[in-house]
Short mmCIF file of C-alpha atoms in Angstrom, two decimals:
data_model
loop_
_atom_site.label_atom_id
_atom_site.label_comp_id
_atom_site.label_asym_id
_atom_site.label_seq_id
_atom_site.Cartn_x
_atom_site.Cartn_y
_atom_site.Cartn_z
CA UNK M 1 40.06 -17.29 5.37
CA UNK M 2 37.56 -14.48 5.09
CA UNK M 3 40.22 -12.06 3.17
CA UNK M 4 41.08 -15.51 0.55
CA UNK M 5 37.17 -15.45 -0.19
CA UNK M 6 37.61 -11.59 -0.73
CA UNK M 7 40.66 -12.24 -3.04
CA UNK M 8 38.65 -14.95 -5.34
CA UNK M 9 35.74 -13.02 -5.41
CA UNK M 10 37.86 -10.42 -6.83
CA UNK M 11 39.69 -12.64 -9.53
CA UNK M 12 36.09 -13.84 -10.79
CA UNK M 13 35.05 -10.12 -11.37
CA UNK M 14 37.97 -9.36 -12.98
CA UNK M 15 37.79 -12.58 -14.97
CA UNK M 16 33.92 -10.92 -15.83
CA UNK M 17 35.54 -7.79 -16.76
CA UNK M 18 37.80 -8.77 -19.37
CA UNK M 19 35.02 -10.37 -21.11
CA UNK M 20 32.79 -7.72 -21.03
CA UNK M 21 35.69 -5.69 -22.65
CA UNK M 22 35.44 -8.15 -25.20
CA UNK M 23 31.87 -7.97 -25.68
CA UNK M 24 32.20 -4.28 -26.04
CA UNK M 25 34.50 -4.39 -28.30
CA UNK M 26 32.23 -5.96 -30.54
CA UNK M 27 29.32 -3.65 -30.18
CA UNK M 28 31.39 -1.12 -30.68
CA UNK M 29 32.60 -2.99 -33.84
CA UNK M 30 29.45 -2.24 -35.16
CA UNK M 31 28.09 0.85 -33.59
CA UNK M 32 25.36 -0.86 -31.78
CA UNK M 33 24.34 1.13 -28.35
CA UNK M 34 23.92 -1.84 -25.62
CA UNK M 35 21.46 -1.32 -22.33
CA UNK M 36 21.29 -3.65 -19.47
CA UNK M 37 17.92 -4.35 -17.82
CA UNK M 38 17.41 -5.14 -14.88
CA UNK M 39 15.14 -5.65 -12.19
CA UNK M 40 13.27 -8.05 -9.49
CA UNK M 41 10.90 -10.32 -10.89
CA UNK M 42 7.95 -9.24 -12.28
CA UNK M 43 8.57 -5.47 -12.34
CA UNK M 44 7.32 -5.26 -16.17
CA UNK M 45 10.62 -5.10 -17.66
CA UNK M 46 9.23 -7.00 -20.95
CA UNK M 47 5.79 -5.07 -20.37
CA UNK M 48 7.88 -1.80 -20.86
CA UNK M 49 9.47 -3.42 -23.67
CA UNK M 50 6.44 -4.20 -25.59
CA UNK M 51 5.48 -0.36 -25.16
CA UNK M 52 8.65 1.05 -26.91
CA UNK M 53 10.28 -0.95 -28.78
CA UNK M 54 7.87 -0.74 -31.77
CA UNK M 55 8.40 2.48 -32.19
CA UNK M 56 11.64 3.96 -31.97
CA UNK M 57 12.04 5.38 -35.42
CA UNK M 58 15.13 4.97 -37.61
CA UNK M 59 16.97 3.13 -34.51
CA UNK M 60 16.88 -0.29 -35.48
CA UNK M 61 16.34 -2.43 -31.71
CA UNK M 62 16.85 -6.19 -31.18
CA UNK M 63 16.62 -7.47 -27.51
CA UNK M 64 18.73 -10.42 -26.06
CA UNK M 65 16.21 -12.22 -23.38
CA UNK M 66 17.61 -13.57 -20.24
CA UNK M 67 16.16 -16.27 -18.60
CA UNK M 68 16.73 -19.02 -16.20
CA UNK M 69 14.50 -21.40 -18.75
CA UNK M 70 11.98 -20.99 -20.98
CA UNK M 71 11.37 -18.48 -23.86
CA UNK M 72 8.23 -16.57 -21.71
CA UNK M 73 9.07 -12.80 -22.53
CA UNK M 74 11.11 -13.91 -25.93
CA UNK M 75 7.79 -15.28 -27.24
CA UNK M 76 6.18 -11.90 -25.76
CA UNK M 77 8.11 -9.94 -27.67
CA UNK M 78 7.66 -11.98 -31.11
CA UNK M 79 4.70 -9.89 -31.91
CA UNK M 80 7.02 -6.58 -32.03
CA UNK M 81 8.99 -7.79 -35.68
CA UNK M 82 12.25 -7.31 -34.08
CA UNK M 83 15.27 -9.96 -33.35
CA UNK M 84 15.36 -11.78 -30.38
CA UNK M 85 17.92 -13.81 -29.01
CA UNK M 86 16.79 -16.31 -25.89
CA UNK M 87 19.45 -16.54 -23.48
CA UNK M 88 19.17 -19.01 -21.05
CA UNK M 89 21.22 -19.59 -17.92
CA UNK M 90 19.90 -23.64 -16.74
CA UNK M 91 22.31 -25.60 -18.79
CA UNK M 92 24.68 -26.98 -16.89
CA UNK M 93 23.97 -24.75 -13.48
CA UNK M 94 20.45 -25.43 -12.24
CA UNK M 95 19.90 -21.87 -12.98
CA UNK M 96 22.25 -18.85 -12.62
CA UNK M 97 20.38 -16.16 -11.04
CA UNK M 98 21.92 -13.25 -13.48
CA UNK M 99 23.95 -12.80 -17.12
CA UNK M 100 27.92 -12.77 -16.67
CA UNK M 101 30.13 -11.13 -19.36
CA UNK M 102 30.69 -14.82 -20.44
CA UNK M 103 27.52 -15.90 -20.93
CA UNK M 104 26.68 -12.81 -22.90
CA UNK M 105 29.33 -13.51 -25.09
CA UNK M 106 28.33 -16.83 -25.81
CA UNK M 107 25.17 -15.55 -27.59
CA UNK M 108 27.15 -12.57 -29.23
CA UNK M 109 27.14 -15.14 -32.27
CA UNK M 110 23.43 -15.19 -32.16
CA UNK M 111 22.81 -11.25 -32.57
CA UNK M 112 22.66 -9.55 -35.53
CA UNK M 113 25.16 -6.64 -34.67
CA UNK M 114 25.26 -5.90 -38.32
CA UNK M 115 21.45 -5.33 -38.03
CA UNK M 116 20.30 -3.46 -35.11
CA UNK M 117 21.85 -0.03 -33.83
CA UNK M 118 20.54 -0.89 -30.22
CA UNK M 119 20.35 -3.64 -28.37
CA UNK M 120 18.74 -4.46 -24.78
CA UNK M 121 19.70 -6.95 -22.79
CA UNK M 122 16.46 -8.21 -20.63
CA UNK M 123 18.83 -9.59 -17.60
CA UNK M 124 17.37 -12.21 -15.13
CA UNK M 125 14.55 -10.78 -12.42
CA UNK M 126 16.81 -10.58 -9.41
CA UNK M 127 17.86 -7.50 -7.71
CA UNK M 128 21.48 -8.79 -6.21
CA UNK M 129 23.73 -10.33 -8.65
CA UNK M 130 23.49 -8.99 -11.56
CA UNK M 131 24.66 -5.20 -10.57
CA UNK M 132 27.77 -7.07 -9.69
CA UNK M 133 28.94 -8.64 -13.39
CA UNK M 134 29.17 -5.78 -16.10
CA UNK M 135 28.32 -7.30 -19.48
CA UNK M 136 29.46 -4.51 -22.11
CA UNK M 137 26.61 -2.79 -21.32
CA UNK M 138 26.69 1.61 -22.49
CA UNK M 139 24.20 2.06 -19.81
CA UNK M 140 22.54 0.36 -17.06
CA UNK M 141 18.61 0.41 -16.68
CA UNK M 142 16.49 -0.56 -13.29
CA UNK M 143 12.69 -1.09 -13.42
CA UNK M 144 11.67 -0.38 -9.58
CA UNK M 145 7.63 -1.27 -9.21
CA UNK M 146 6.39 0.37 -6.46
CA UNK M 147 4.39 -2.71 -5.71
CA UNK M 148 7.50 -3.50 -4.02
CA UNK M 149 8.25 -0.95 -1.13
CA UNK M 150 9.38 2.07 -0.51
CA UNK M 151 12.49 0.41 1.23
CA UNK M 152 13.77 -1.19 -2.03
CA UNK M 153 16.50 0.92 -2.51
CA UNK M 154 17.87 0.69 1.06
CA UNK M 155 17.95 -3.21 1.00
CA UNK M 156 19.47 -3.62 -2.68
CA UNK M 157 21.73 -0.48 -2.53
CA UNK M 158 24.25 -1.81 -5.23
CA UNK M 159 21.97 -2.30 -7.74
CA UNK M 160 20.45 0.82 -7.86
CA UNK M 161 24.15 2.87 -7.42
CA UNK M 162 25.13 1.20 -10.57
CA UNK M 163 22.36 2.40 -13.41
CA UNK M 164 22.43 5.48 -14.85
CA UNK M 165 18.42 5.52 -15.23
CA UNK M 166 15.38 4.24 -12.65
CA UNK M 167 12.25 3.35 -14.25
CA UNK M 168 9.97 3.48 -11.48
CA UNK M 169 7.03 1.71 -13.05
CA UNK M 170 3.74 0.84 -12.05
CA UNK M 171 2.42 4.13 -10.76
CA UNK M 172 -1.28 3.34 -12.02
CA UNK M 173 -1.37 1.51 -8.91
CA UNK M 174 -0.27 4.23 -6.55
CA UNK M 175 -4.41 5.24 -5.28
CA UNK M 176 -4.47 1.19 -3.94
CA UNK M 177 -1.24 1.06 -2.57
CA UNK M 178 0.26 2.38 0.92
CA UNK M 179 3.17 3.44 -0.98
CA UNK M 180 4.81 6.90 -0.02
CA UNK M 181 6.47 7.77 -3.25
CA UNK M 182 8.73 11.22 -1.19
CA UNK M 183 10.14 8.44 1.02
CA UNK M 184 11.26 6.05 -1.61
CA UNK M 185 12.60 8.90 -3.81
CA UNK M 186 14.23 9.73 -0.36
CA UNK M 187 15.61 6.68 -0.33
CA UNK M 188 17.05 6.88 -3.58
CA UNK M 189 18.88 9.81 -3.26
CA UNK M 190 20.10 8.55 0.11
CA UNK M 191 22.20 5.46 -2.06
CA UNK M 192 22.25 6.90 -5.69
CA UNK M 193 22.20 11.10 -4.88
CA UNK M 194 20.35 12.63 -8.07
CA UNK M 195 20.11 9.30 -10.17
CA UNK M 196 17.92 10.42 -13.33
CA UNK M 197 14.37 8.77 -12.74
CA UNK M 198 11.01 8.58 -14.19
CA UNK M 199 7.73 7.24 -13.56
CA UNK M 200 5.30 5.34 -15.61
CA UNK M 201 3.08 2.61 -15.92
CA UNK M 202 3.95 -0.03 -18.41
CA UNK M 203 0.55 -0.84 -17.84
CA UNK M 204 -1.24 2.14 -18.99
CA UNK M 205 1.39 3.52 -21.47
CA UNK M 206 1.43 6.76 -18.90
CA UNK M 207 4.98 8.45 -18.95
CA UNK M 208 6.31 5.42 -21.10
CA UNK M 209 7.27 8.65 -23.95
CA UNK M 210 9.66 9.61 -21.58
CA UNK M 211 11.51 6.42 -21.75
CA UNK M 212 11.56 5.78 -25.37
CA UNK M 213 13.29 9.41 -25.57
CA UNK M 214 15.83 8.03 -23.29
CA UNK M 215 16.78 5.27 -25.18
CA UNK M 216 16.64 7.34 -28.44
CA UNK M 217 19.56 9.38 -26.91
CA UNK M 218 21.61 6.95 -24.89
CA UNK M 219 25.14 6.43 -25.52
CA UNK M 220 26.99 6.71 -22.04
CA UNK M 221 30.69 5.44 -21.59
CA UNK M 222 30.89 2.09 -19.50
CA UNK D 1 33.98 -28.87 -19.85
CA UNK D 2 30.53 -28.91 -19.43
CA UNK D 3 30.84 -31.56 -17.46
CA UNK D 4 33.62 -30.51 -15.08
CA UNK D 5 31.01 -27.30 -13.95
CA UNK D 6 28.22 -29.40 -13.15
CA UNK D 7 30.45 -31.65 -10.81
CA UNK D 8 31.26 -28.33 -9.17
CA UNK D 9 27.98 -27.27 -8.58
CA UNK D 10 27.17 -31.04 -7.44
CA UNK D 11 30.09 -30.95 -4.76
CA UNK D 12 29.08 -27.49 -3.71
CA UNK D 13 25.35 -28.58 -3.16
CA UNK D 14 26.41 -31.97 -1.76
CA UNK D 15 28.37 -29.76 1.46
CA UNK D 16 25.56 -27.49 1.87
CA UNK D 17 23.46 -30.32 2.55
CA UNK D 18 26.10 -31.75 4.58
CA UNK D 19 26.18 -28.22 6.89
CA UNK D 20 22.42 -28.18 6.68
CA UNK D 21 21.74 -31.49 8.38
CA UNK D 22 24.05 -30.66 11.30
CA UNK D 23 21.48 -27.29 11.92
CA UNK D 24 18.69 -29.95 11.17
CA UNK D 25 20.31 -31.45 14.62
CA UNK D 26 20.84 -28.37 16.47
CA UNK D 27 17.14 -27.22 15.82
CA UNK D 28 15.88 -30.78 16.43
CA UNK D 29 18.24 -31.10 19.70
CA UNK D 30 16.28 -28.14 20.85
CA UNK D 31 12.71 -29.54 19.24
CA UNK D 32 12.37 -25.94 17.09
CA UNK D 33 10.64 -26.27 13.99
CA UNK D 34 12.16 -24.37 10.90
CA UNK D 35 10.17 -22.90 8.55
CA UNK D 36 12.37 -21.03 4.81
CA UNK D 37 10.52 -18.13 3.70
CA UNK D 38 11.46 -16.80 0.38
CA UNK D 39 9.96 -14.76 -2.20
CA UNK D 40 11.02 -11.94 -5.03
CA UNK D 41 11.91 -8.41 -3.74
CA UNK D 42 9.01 -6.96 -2.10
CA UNK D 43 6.22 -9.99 -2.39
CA UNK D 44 5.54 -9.50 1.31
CA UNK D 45 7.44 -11.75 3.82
CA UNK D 46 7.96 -9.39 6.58
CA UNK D 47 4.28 -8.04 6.12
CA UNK D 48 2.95 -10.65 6.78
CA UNK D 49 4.97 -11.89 9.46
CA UNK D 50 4.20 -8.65 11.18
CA UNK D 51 0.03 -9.92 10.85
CA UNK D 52 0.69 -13.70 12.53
CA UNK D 53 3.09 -14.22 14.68
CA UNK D 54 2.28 -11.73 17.17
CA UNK D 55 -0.81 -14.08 17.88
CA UNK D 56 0.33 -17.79 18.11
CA UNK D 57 -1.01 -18.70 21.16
CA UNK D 58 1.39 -20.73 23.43
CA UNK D 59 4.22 -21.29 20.29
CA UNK D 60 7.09 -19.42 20.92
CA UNK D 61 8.39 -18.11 17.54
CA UNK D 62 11.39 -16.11 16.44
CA UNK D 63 12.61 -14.68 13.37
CA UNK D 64 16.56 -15.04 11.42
CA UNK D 65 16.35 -12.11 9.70
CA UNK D 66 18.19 -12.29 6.01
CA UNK D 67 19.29 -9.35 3.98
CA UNK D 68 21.60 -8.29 1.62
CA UNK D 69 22.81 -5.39 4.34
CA UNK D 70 21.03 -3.43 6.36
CA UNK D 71 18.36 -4.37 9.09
CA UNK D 72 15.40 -2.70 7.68
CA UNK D 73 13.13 -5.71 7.93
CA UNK D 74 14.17 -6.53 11.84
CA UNK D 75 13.65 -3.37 12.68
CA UNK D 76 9.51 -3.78 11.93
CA UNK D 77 9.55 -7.15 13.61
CA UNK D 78 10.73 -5.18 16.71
CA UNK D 79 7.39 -4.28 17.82
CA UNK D 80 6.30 -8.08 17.98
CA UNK D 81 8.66 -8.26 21.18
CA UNK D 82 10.05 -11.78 19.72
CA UNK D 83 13.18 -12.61 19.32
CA UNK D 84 14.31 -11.54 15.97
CA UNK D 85 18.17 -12.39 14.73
CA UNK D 86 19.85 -10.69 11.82
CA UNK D 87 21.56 -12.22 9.33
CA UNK D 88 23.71 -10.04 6.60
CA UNK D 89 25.65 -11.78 3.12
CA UNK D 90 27.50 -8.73 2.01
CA UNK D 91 30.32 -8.97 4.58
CA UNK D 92 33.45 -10.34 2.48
CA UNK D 93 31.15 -10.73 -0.92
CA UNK D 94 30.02 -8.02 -2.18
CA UNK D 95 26.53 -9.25 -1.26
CA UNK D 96 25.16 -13.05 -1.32
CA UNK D 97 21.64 -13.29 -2.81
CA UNK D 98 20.70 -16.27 -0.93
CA UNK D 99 21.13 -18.08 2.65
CA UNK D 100 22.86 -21.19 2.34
CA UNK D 101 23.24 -23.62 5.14
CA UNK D 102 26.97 -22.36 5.79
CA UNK D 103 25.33 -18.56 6.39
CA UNK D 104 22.79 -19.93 8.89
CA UNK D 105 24.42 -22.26 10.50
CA UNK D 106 27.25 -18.90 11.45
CA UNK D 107 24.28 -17.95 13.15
CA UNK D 108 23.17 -21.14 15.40
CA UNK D 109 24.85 -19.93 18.12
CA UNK D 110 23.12 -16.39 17.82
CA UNK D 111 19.94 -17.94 18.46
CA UNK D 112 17.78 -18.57 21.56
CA UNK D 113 16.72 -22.12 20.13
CA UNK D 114 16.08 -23.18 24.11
CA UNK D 115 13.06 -20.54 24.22
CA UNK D 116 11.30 -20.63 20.91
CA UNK D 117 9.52 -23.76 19.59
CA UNK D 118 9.16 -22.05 15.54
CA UNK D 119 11.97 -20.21 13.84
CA UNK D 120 11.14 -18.66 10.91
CA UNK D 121 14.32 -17.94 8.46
CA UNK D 122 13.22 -15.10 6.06
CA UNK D 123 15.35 -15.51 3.33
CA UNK D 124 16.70 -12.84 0.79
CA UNK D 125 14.06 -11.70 -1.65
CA UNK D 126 15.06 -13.88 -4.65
CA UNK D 127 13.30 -16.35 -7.06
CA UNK D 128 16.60 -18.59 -8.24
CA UNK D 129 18.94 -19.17 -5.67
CA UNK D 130 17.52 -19.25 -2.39
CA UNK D 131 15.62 -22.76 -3.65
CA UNK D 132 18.99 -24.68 -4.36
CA UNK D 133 20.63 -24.04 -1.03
CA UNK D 134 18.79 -25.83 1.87
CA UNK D 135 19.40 -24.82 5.07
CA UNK D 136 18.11 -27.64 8.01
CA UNK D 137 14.55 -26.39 7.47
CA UNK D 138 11.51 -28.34 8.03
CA UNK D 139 9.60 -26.31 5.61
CA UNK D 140 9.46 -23.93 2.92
CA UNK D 141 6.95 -21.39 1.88
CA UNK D 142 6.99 -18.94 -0.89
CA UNK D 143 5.04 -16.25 -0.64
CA UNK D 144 3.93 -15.16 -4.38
CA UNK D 145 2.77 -12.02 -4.94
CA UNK D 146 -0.17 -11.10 -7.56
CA UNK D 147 1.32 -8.24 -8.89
CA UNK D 148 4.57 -10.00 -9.99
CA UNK D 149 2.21 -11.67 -13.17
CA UNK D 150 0.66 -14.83 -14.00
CA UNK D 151 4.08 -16.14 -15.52
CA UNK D 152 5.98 -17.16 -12.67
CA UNK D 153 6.11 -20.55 -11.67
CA UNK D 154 6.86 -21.10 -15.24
CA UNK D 155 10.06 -18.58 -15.03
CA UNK D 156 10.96 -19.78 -11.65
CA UNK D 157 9.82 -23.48 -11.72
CA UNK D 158 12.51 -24.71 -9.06
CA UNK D 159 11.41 -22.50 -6.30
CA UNK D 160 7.58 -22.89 -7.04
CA UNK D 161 8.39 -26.64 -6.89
CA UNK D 162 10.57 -27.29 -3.87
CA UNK D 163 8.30 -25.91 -1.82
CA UNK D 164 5.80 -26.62 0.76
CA UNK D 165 3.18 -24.03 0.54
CA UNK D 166 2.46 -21.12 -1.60
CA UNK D 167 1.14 -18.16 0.07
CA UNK D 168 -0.31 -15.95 -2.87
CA UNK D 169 -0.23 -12.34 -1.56
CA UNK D 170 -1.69 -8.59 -2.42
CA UNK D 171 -4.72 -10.15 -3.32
CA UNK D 172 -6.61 -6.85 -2.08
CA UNK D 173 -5.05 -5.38 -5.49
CA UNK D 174 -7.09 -7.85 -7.96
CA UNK D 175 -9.59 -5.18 -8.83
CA UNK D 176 -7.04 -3.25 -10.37
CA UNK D 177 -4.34 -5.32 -11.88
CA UNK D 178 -4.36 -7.44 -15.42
CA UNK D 179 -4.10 -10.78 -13.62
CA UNK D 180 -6.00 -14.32 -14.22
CA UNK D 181 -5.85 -16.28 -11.11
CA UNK D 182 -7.01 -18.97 -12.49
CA UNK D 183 -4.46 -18.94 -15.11
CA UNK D 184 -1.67 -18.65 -12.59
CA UNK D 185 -3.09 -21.82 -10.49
CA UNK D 186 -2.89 -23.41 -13.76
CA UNK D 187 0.85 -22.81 -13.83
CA UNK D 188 1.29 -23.24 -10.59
CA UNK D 189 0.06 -26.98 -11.13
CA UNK D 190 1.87 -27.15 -14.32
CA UNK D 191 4.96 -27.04 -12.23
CA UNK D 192 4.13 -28.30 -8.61
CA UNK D 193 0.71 -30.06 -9.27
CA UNK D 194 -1.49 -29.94 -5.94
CA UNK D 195 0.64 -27.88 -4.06
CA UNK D 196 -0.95 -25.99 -1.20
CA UNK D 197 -1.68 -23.01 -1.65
CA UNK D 198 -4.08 -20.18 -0.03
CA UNK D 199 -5.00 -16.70 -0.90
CA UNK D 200 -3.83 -13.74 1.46
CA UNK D 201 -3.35 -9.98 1.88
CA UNK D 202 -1.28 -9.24 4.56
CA UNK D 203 -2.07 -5.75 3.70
CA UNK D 204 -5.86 -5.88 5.16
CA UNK D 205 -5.31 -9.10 6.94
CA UNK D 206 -7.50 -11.24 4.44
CA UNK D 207 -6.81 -14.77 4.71
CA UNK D 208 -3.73 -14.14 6.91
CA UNK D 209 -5.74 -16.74 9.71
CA UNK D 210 -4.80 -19.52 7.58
CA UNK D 211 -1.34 -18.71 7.19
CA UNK D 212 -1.26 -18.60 11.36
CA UNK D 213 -3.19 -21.90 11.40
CA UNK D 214 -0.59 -23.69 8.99
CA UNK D 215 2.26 -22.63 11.27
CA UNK D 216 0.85 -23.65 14.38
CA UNK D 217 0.46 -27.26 12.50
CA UNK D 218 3.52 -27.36 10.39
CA UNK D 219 6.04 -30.51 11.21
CA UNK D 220 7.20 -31.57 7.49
CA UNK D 221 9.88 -34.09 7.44
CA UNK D 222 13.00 -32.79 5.21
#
């Protein structure tokens, strides 16, 4: 019994896979750079957004917004001039608490490819299930708030093995919170040894350079 | 199409319910209220759990401990010197992202339901799923924290509105973070209109005496 649940659990990730092969094949198509984003709810993912995406240059950004319902951080963003594509996983589910390859590829009609050379995927605030379905993503992204414990990375260890980049965010609050920032990079290392990580505040705009650099250089093999 | 995945998710929901009423008898055999407490990553659960139920009076409590893997949060409920049982989701998955009633009722026999006369089931830190699966409780309280943004009940309407109580947490960090309170009790209302709710920090133990009060009266039908 248990090793059948192992064995369909398996399928449906490969299943996932395929698709996302598919969806990268059509970034690739037309050279557009594609990073996932991810984090627990209310981490500032589309706060971070806001700071960087209006002003990244010659690289021409769009975002696809994941949500369960609703066009919240879509209608956020509006005020940046840049395409955005709502994405949203209710219909038919009651909610799907993450993107699949599949349901990325439903919007791939949506997004103007021919238009943008990057694109960021805002995935659903949740910090289980989506590190487990790949999309076609270059590189994976985690905003980690430190409003949310040093222990973060211990409890959720998959999700923060699979990014190449932690955006530890939030830091303006670090003089009102009991928050040892050694023991969560500790932690970290302990599940992701040497993971590249920076800190800033969304909030403030303090260390935000750091990541718009990042993104201005990205282009990682999935 | 369409159709066919909704049944799915209808049949799937309809035997959860089915496996949560037979722990609904097993708690009520044993005359143990159940109280679901769920939350994003970080919000606060086991904080303030650590604050109230070291100081109940004459109600026996214990905890079912839910995590991804790991035992992190059981660990700090040690020192209470109540019974505290863990509950993992990775074995055989890869990592569940919510209890359903299947997970806790693999547990029933785990617990010491003839000594305690409140169980409280912390549930994985999660916004989406964790509201669709019940799991025999009595109650359910969210605990909300201030620092996730005024936008959440709108993101996450389900949760906000299948549950009992909302516990808004971190309140000691209003000084210093962008966040309208009253424009997140409108939303809150917008989605579960007149839902109890009360203002905590289980940080400095503001407002925490409330929470302990609405244990030590809870008895909600399901």
């Amino acid at each position: 019994m248990h090793r059948v649940k192992v064995r369909v659990v398996e399928d449906a990730l490969d299943a996932n896979n395929t698709i996302a092969r598919a969806n990268r094949d059509d970034f690739d198509r037309h050279d557009v750079t594609v990073v996932n984003l991810m984090s627990a709810p209310g981490a500032g993912k589309t706060t971070l957004l806001e700071r960087v995406l209006d002003d990244l240059g010659d690289v021409r950004a769009g975002v696809l917004e994941g949500d369960v319902q609703g066009s919240y951080d879509a209608d956020r963003l509006a005020s940046l001039h840049i395409p955005v594509t709502q994405l949203n996983t209710d219909p038919g589910f009651g909610g799907e608490c993450h993107l699949d390859a599949n349901m990325v590829r439903s919007a791939v009609p949506a997004l103007p490819l021919a238009d943008i050379d990057l694109l960021v995927i805002e995935n659903v605030g949740n910090l289980v299930c989506p590190a487990e379905f790949r999309v076609g993503e270059d590189a994976r992204v985690m905003v980690s708030a430190v409003t949310e414990g040093e222990d973060k990375p211990l409890k959720y260890p998959l999700m923060f093995r699979t990014c190449e980049l932690v955006v530890i965010n939030k830091i303006d609050l670090l003089p009102h919170l009991d928050f040892d920032i050694e023991r969560y990079l500790h932690n970290l290392d302990a599940v992701h040894p040497g993971v590249p990580r920076m800190q800033v505040s969304a909030r403030t705009g303090e260390g935000v350079a750091a990541f718009r650099d990042w993104l201005l250089q990205v282009k990682v093999p999935v």
